[in-house]
Amino acid sequence: MNQYATPGSPLLARQDVSLISLVLIVTVSIIGVLLLIWLAYTRIHAAKQSPEYAEKQKRKPTKLVNVNNVVEMYNFSRDERNFLWDMCQVTSAPNLEYLVKDEDLLKQYFEKYYAHLMQQPDSQATIGALFQLLYKFEKSHAAATMITSSKNIPEGTSLLYIAPSTRQYSLKIQRNTKDGLYLLVPRNLYNSPDKPADLSKIELLFSMPSGMEYEINTRLVRYATTLDGTLEVLITHSTNIIGFSRRQTKRIKIHQKTVFCAVKILQDDSSGQKKYQVQEHRYPGYLDDISGGGCQLITKLPIKKDQHIWIELNIPGISTDSVVGLIVNTKKKPEIAEYHLHIKFVQISQEVQNRIFAKVYNFSA
């Protein structure tokens, strides 16, 4: 304030007006700058949300920061991070952060890297890691798209009913309608004391190609016979579904003839590890499914669990190999006089396991 100005004088009034004008100018300028920053941010944000921006980012080569972001997202290990980074460099993979969202395209780059590794010496351990990591991605994708309602179960899916007698029956979904699921009823269940009563509660199990397994709790409505004599049962729709993944490796159905025999366990005195002595007598059987970690064997022989077994693998596309496994479960099918043996491999070379993996994923070098 001017010390010579008299209060209320025109000079002091002019000074006050100048000060107010300066404050207003500064305030408006700040607001203008903030508005420009906000407009720039909204435009940049809108651009990043556009399909054009996403497509441009997808096509960019994978950088290490993209790999690190994926590793953090999936909680992978450092070794798995190094594996992904090497795979992306060798195959010139596009932005991994987008690639992992496309399951089919991701599998193609894994197959490219598999073909590369097959040409490298001493690569069997790395190839094994490749298939394990690919299955981790598949399980994560499956968990993100879990079935939460019976309305989403595809027609043709087989539901497993385990009766109180412990006998098991497979009921295939014929139609998935707004009224419920119409299931094909096997004759041996319909004519059995195991047949669930109308309006009774029922638990069923089913699995999806992704490897996810489910338990559904629902209610049986009624049985019916179609015009062509097919036996059906209607069950209500349900959201009481529990999902879980017990498989450590992916498997496929094969139904291939094989032979197997008993195995005697010997103790190796020098190393303290088990040795397996394969017995001479061979028995015929069928491989119903197989994975890198085990298989299901069908036989007419009443073999109990917790026994070791030698199995010949003579699968099309795989050279003749053999493995030793432990029978972890046995399921009897009395109506067809069969035993289904669930086997976990306990002696299998990495090379043989990788050939099985390649068969399961239909990879070729």
XYZ file of C-alpha atoms in Angstrom:
365
model
C 0.000 0.000 0.000
C 1.180 3.475 -0.831
C 2.165 5.186 2.454
C 1.317 8.589 1.032
C -2.166 7.666 -0.073
C -5.053 8.933 1.967
C -7.613 6.261 2.978
C -10.515 6.350 0.554
C -8.465 8.265 -2.010
C -8.663 7.420 -5.758
C -4.988 6.304 -5.700
C -5.642 3.621 -3.066
C -8.769 2.482 -4.902
C -6.762 2.044 -8.116
C -4.163 -0.043 -6.256
C -6.858 -2.365 -4.806
C -8.379 -2.871 -8.252
C -4.974 -3.737 -9.709
C -4.312 -6.305 -6.973
C -7.702 -7.965 -7.456
C -7.176 -8.057 -11.222
C -3.782 -9.710 -10.733
C -5.279 -12.368 -8.460
C -8.074 -13.033 -10.958
C -5.619 -13.298 -13.838
C -3.411 -15.764 -11.916
C -6.470 -17.800 -10.827
C -7.884 -17.955 -14.351
C -4.468 -18.913 -15.701
C -4.127 -21.768 -13.202
C -7.632 -22.995 -13.999
C -6.825 -22.770 -17.705
C -3.624 -24.793 -17.319
C -5.414 -27.434 -15.214
C -8.194 -27.592 -17.797
C -5.674 -28.099 -20.592
C -3.955 -30.876 -18.581
C -7.319 -32.535 -17.936
C -8.297 -32.329 -21.603
C -4.953 -33.776 -22.660
C -5.287 -36.602 -20.132
C -8.840 -37.481 -21.209
C -7.799 -37.532 -24.867
C -4.788 -39.742 -24.148
C -6.899 -42.030 -21.945
C -9.624 -42.256 -24.612
C -7.009 -43.018 -27.244
C -5.586 -45.835 -25.112
C -9.068 -47.322 -24.801
C -9.628 -47.350 -28.543
C -9.423 -50.555 -30.599
C -6.774 -48.926 -32.797
C -4.453 -48.332 -29.829
C -4.966 -51.876 -28.519
C -4.244 -53.341 -31.945
C -1.080 -51.252 -32.230
C 0.102 -52.412 -28.796
C -0.624 -56.050 -29.673
C 1.692 -55.902 -32.684
C 4.634 -54.443 -30.791
C 7.481 -56.866 -30.024
C 7.540 -58.185 -26.493
C 9.776 -56.233 -24.139
C 11.156 -57.447 -20.836
C 8.723 -55.183 -18.982
C 5.835 -57.015 -20.697
C 7.218 -60.358 -19.544
C 7.655 -59.042 -16.002
C 4.051 -57.832 -15.949
C 2.788 -61.242 -17.079
C 4.965 -63.034 -14.513
C 3.532 -60.841 -11.766
C -0.018 -61.366 -13.025
C 0.279 -65.168 -13.001
C 2.634 -65.394 -10.009
C 5.279 -67.247 -12.021
C 8.797 -67.995 -10.816
C 12.049 -66.361 -11.936
C 12.924 -69.450 -14.004
C 9.557 -69.224 -15.721
C 10.164 -65.527 -16.400
C 13.519 -66.342 -18.026
C 11.854 -69.074 -20.065
C 9.145 -66.714 -21.354
C 11.661 -64.007 -22.213
C 13.792 -66.449 -24.212
C 10.716 -67.851 -25.970
C 9.536 -64.383 -26.965
C 12.966 -63.468 -28.314
C 13.407 -66.695 -30.297
C 9.899 -66.655 -31.800
C 9.647 -62.839 -32.204
C 6.423 -62.985 -30.236
C 4.222 -59.873 -30.161
C 3.358 -58.122 -26.902
C 3.058 -60.930 -24.363
C 0.606 -58.979 -22.211
C -1.914 -59.198 -25.052
C -0.770 -62.581 -26.350
C -1.673 -64.391 -23.105
C -5.292 -63.301 -23.585
C -5.542 -65.315 -26.810
C -5.202 -68.964 -25.779
C -4.992 -70.376 -29.307
C -2.418 -67.840 -30.515
C -0.339 -68.298 -27.361
C -0.267 -72.039 -28.022
C 1.049 -71.393 -31.551
C 4.066 -69.514 -30.175
C 4.698 -72.284 -27.663
C 4.687 -74.746 -30.582
C 7.171 -72.546 -32.499
C 9.470 -72.540 -29.503
C 9.011 -76.303 -29.128
C 10.139 -76.808 -32.745
C 13.191 -74.625 -32.013
C 14.077 -76.571 -28.868
C 13.779 -79.909 -30.670
C 16.731 -78.832 -32.818
C 18.887 -78.016 -29.806
C 21.099 -80.524 -27.950
C 20.264 -81.458 -24.351
C 16.934 -79.641 -24.467
C 14.603 -82.287 -23.022
C 14.394 -80.660 -19.576
C 13.545 -77.301 -21.167
C 10.902 -78.949 -23.358
C 9.365 -80.500 -20.253
C 9.258 -77.055 -18.645
C 7.574 -75.710 -21.788
C 4.639 -78.100 -21.482
C 4.301 -77.536 -17.741
C 4.165 -73.766 -18.241
C 1.675 -74.036 -21.100
C -0.619 -76.097 -18.870
C -0.332 -73.442 -16.144
C -1.625 -70.870 -18.613
C -4.474 -73.179 -19.586
C -5.506 -73.755 -15.981
C -5.457 -70.022 -15.283
C -7.652 -69.361 -18.308
C -10.012 -72.164 -17.279
C -10.293 -70.792 -13.740
C -11.144 -67.360 -15.153
C -13.997 -68.862 -17.202
C -15.341 -71.323 -14.655
C -18.824 -72.718 -15.102
C -21.121 -71.316 -12.407
C -24.476 -72.463 -13.779
C -25.693 -75.702 -15.330
C -27.160 -73.565 -18.125
C -23.595 -73.198 -19.438
C -22.690 -76.894 -19.545
C -22.370 -77.962 -23.209
C -24.640 -80.632 -24.646
C -22.810 -83.930 -25.036
C -20.998 -83.558 -21.707
C -20.967 -86.754 -19.640
C -22.009 -86.459 -15.997
C -20.796 -89.103 -13.569
C -23.217 -90.428 -10.948
C -21.665 -92.370 -8.051
C -24.393 -94.410 -6.357
C -24.417 -95.216 -2.622
C -23.277 -98.708 -3.655
C -20.115 -96.980 -5.065
C -21.045 -98.115 -8.581
C -20.549 -95.426 -11.201
C -22.829 -94.469 -14.073
C -22.296 -92.047 -16.943
C -25.254 -89.881 -18.003
C -24.746 -87.769 -21.130
C -26.498 -84.420 -21.612
C -28.878 -84.823 -24.547
C -30.438 -81.357 -24.349
C -29.764 -78.248 -22.273
C -33.079 -76.361 -22.128
C -34.675 -73.631 -20.031
C -36.521 -76.380 -18.111
C -33.297 -78.147 -17.122
C -30.891 -80.797 -18.386
C -32.187 -83.887 -20.175
C -29.756 -86.748 -19.561
C -29.444 -90.083 -21.332
C -30.008 -92.811 -18.740
C -28.094 -96.098 -19.171
C -30.321 -99.183 -18.985
C -28.227 -100.781 -16.262
C -28.948 -97.795 -13.987
C -32.641 -97.604 -14.828
C -33.138 -101.287 -13.941
C -30.937 -101.125 -10.853
C -31.597 -100.429 -7.158
C -29.070 -97.612 -7.641
C -31.641 -95.652 -9.659
C -32.342 -92.325 -7.881
C -35.996 -91.646 -7.093
C -38.063 -88.860 -8.634
C -37.603 -85.480 -6.896
C -34.531 -86.735 -5.034
C -31.383 -84.632 -4.644
C -28.419 -85.841 -6.645
C -24.691 -85.079 -6.932
C -22.984 -85.375 -10.314
C -19.393 -84.925 -11.470
C -18.149 -83.731 -14.840
C -14.985 -82.387 -16.426
C -14.232 -79.947 -19.239
C -11.524 -80.113 -21.948
C -9.657 -77.362 -20.082
C -8.922 -79.839 -17.281
C -11.321 -78.246 -14.789
C -13.516 -80.693 -12.912
C -16.858 -79.871 -11.325
C -19.344 -81.206 -8.817
C -22.958 -80.143 -9.300
C -25.704 -80.532 -6.704
C -29.163 -80.588 -8.219
C -32.545 -82.362 -8.091
C -33.915 -85.125 -10.275
C -37.372 -84.232 -11.632
C -38.673 -87.224 -13.573
C -37.790 -90.073 -15.914
C -39.251 -90.350 -19.408
C -39.062 -92.527 -22.499
C -38.826 -90.818 -25.889
C -40.648 -91.969 -29.025
C -37.595 -93.925 -30.170
C -37.379 -95.741 -26.825
C -34.507 -93.686 -25.369
C -34.516 -93.405 -21.587
C -34.076 -89.862 -20.312
C -34.141 -88.071 -17.001
C -34.738 -84.381 -16.386
C -32.719 -82.613 -13.699
C -33.212 -79.017 -12.589
C -30.789 -76.253 -13.395
C -28.438 -75.388 -10.558
C -25.837 -72.804 -9.573
C -24.602 -75.040 -6.759
C -21.447 -75.983 -8.661
C -17.978 -76.483 -7.192
C -14.980 -76.338 -9.539
C -11.538 -77.768 -8.929
C -8.484 -78.842 -10.911
C -6.710 -81.971 -9.684
C -4.806 -82.729 -12.868
C -1.132 -81.818 -12.844
C -0.842 -82.402 -16.591
C -3.236 -82.282 -19.531
C -4.560 -85.583 -20.872
C -6.316 -86.943 -23.962
C -8.552 -89.908 -24.758
C -6.881 -92.551 -26.921
C -8.401 -96.048 -26.320
C -5.305 -97.834 -27.573
C -4.437 -101.518 -27.188
C -1.504 -102.215 -24.894
C 0.123 -104.881 -22.754
C 1.139 -104.652 -19.117
C 2.700 -106.770 -16.417
C 3.482 -106.840 -12.725
C 6.551 -105.152 -11.259
C 8.648 -106.296 -8.336
C 10.313 -103.596 -6.236
C 13.951 -104.114 -5.349
C 16.032 -102.008 -2.997
C 19.244 -100.620 -4.432
C 21.757 -100.995 -1.603
C 24.252 -98.500 -3.061
C 21.884 -95.560 -3.574
C 18.976 -96.496 -1.331
C 16.558 -95.853 -4.179
C 13.923 -98.219 -5.513
C 14.591 -100.438 -8.487
C 11.786 -101.942 -10.514
C 12.056 -105.506 -11.798
C 9.616 -106.103 -14.640
C 8.035 -109.557 -14.570
C 7.823 -111.675 -17.698
C 4.117 -112.473 -18.095
C 2.223 -109.888 -20.209
C -1.510 -109.171 -20.048
C -3.677 -107.383 -22.640
C -5.463 -104.144 -21.863
C -6.544 -100.777 -23.229
C -5.175 -97.323 -22.554
C -8.292 -95.170 -22.176
C -6.484 -91.856 -21.676
C -2.957 -90.627 -21.097
C -1.009 -87.598 -19.915
C 2.600 -86.835 -19.136
C 1.929 -87.775 -15.514
C -0.209 -90.896 -15.776
C -2.860 -92.855 -17.617
C -6.035 -94.879 -17.247
C -5.790 -98.587 -18.075
C -8.809 -100.821 -18.732
C -8.468 -104.535 -17.993
C -10.577 -107.589 -17.231
C -8.309 -108.498 -14.309
C -9.355 -107.582 -10.738
C -6.226 -105.616 -9.842
C -6.173 -103.633 -6.603
C -4.631 -100.225 -6.034
C -1.216 -99.510 -4.480
C 0.505 -101.981 -6.824
C 3.227 -101.139 -9.333
C 2.706 -101.935 -12.973
C 4.735 -101.863 -16.213
C 2.922 -100.592 -19.326
C 3.952 -100.629 -22.956
C 3.196 -97.431 -24.838
C 2.614 -98.052 -28.508
C 0.615 -94.971 -29.377
C 0.379 -93.739 -32.987
C 2.796 -90.871 -33.385
C 4.914 -92.036 -30.435
C 7.705 -94.584 -30.653
C 7.253 -97.769 -28.647
C 8.161 -96.909 -25.076
C 7.462 -98.263 -21.639
C 6.810 -96.796 -18.208
C 6.364 -97.963 -14.641
C 3.402 -96.631 -12.714
C 1.642 -96.890 -9.387
C -2.059 -97.791 -9.336
C -3.595 -95.004 -7.249
C -7.224 -96.024 -7.717
C -9.280 -98.857 -9.147
C -12.885 -98.560 -10.313
C -14.915 -101.649 -11.009
C -17.468 -101.703 -13.827
C -19.406 -104.871 -12.961
C -21.968 -104.463 -15.722
C -19.257 -104.953 -18.351
C -16.770 -106.912 -16.235
C -14.048 -104.269 -16.491
C -11.636 -102.605 -14.111
C -10.424 -99.066 -14.713
C -6.989 -98.515 -13.209
C -5.877 -94.936 -12.552
C -2.098 -94.944 -12.757
C 0.522 -92.391 -11.767
C 3.860 -92.720 -13.563
C 6.767 -93.243 -11.155
C 9.470 -94.190 -13.666
C 9.443 -92.411 -17.007
C 12.226 -90.722 -18.921
C 11.977 -87.025 -19.716
C 12.136 -87.798 -23.424
C 9.230 -90.252 -23.269
C 7.209 -87.820 -21.164
C 7.847 -85.049 -23.683
C 6.679 -87.266 -26.544
C 3.445 -87.839 -24.634
C 3.090 -84.102 -24.012
C 3.615 -83.424 -27.729
C 0.938 -85.993 -28.571
C -1.494 -84.449 -26.071
C -0.982 -80.944 -27.507
C -0.639 -82.149 -31.109
C 2.774 -80.474 -31.436
C 5.110 -81.427 -34.246
C 8.747 -80.429 -34.690
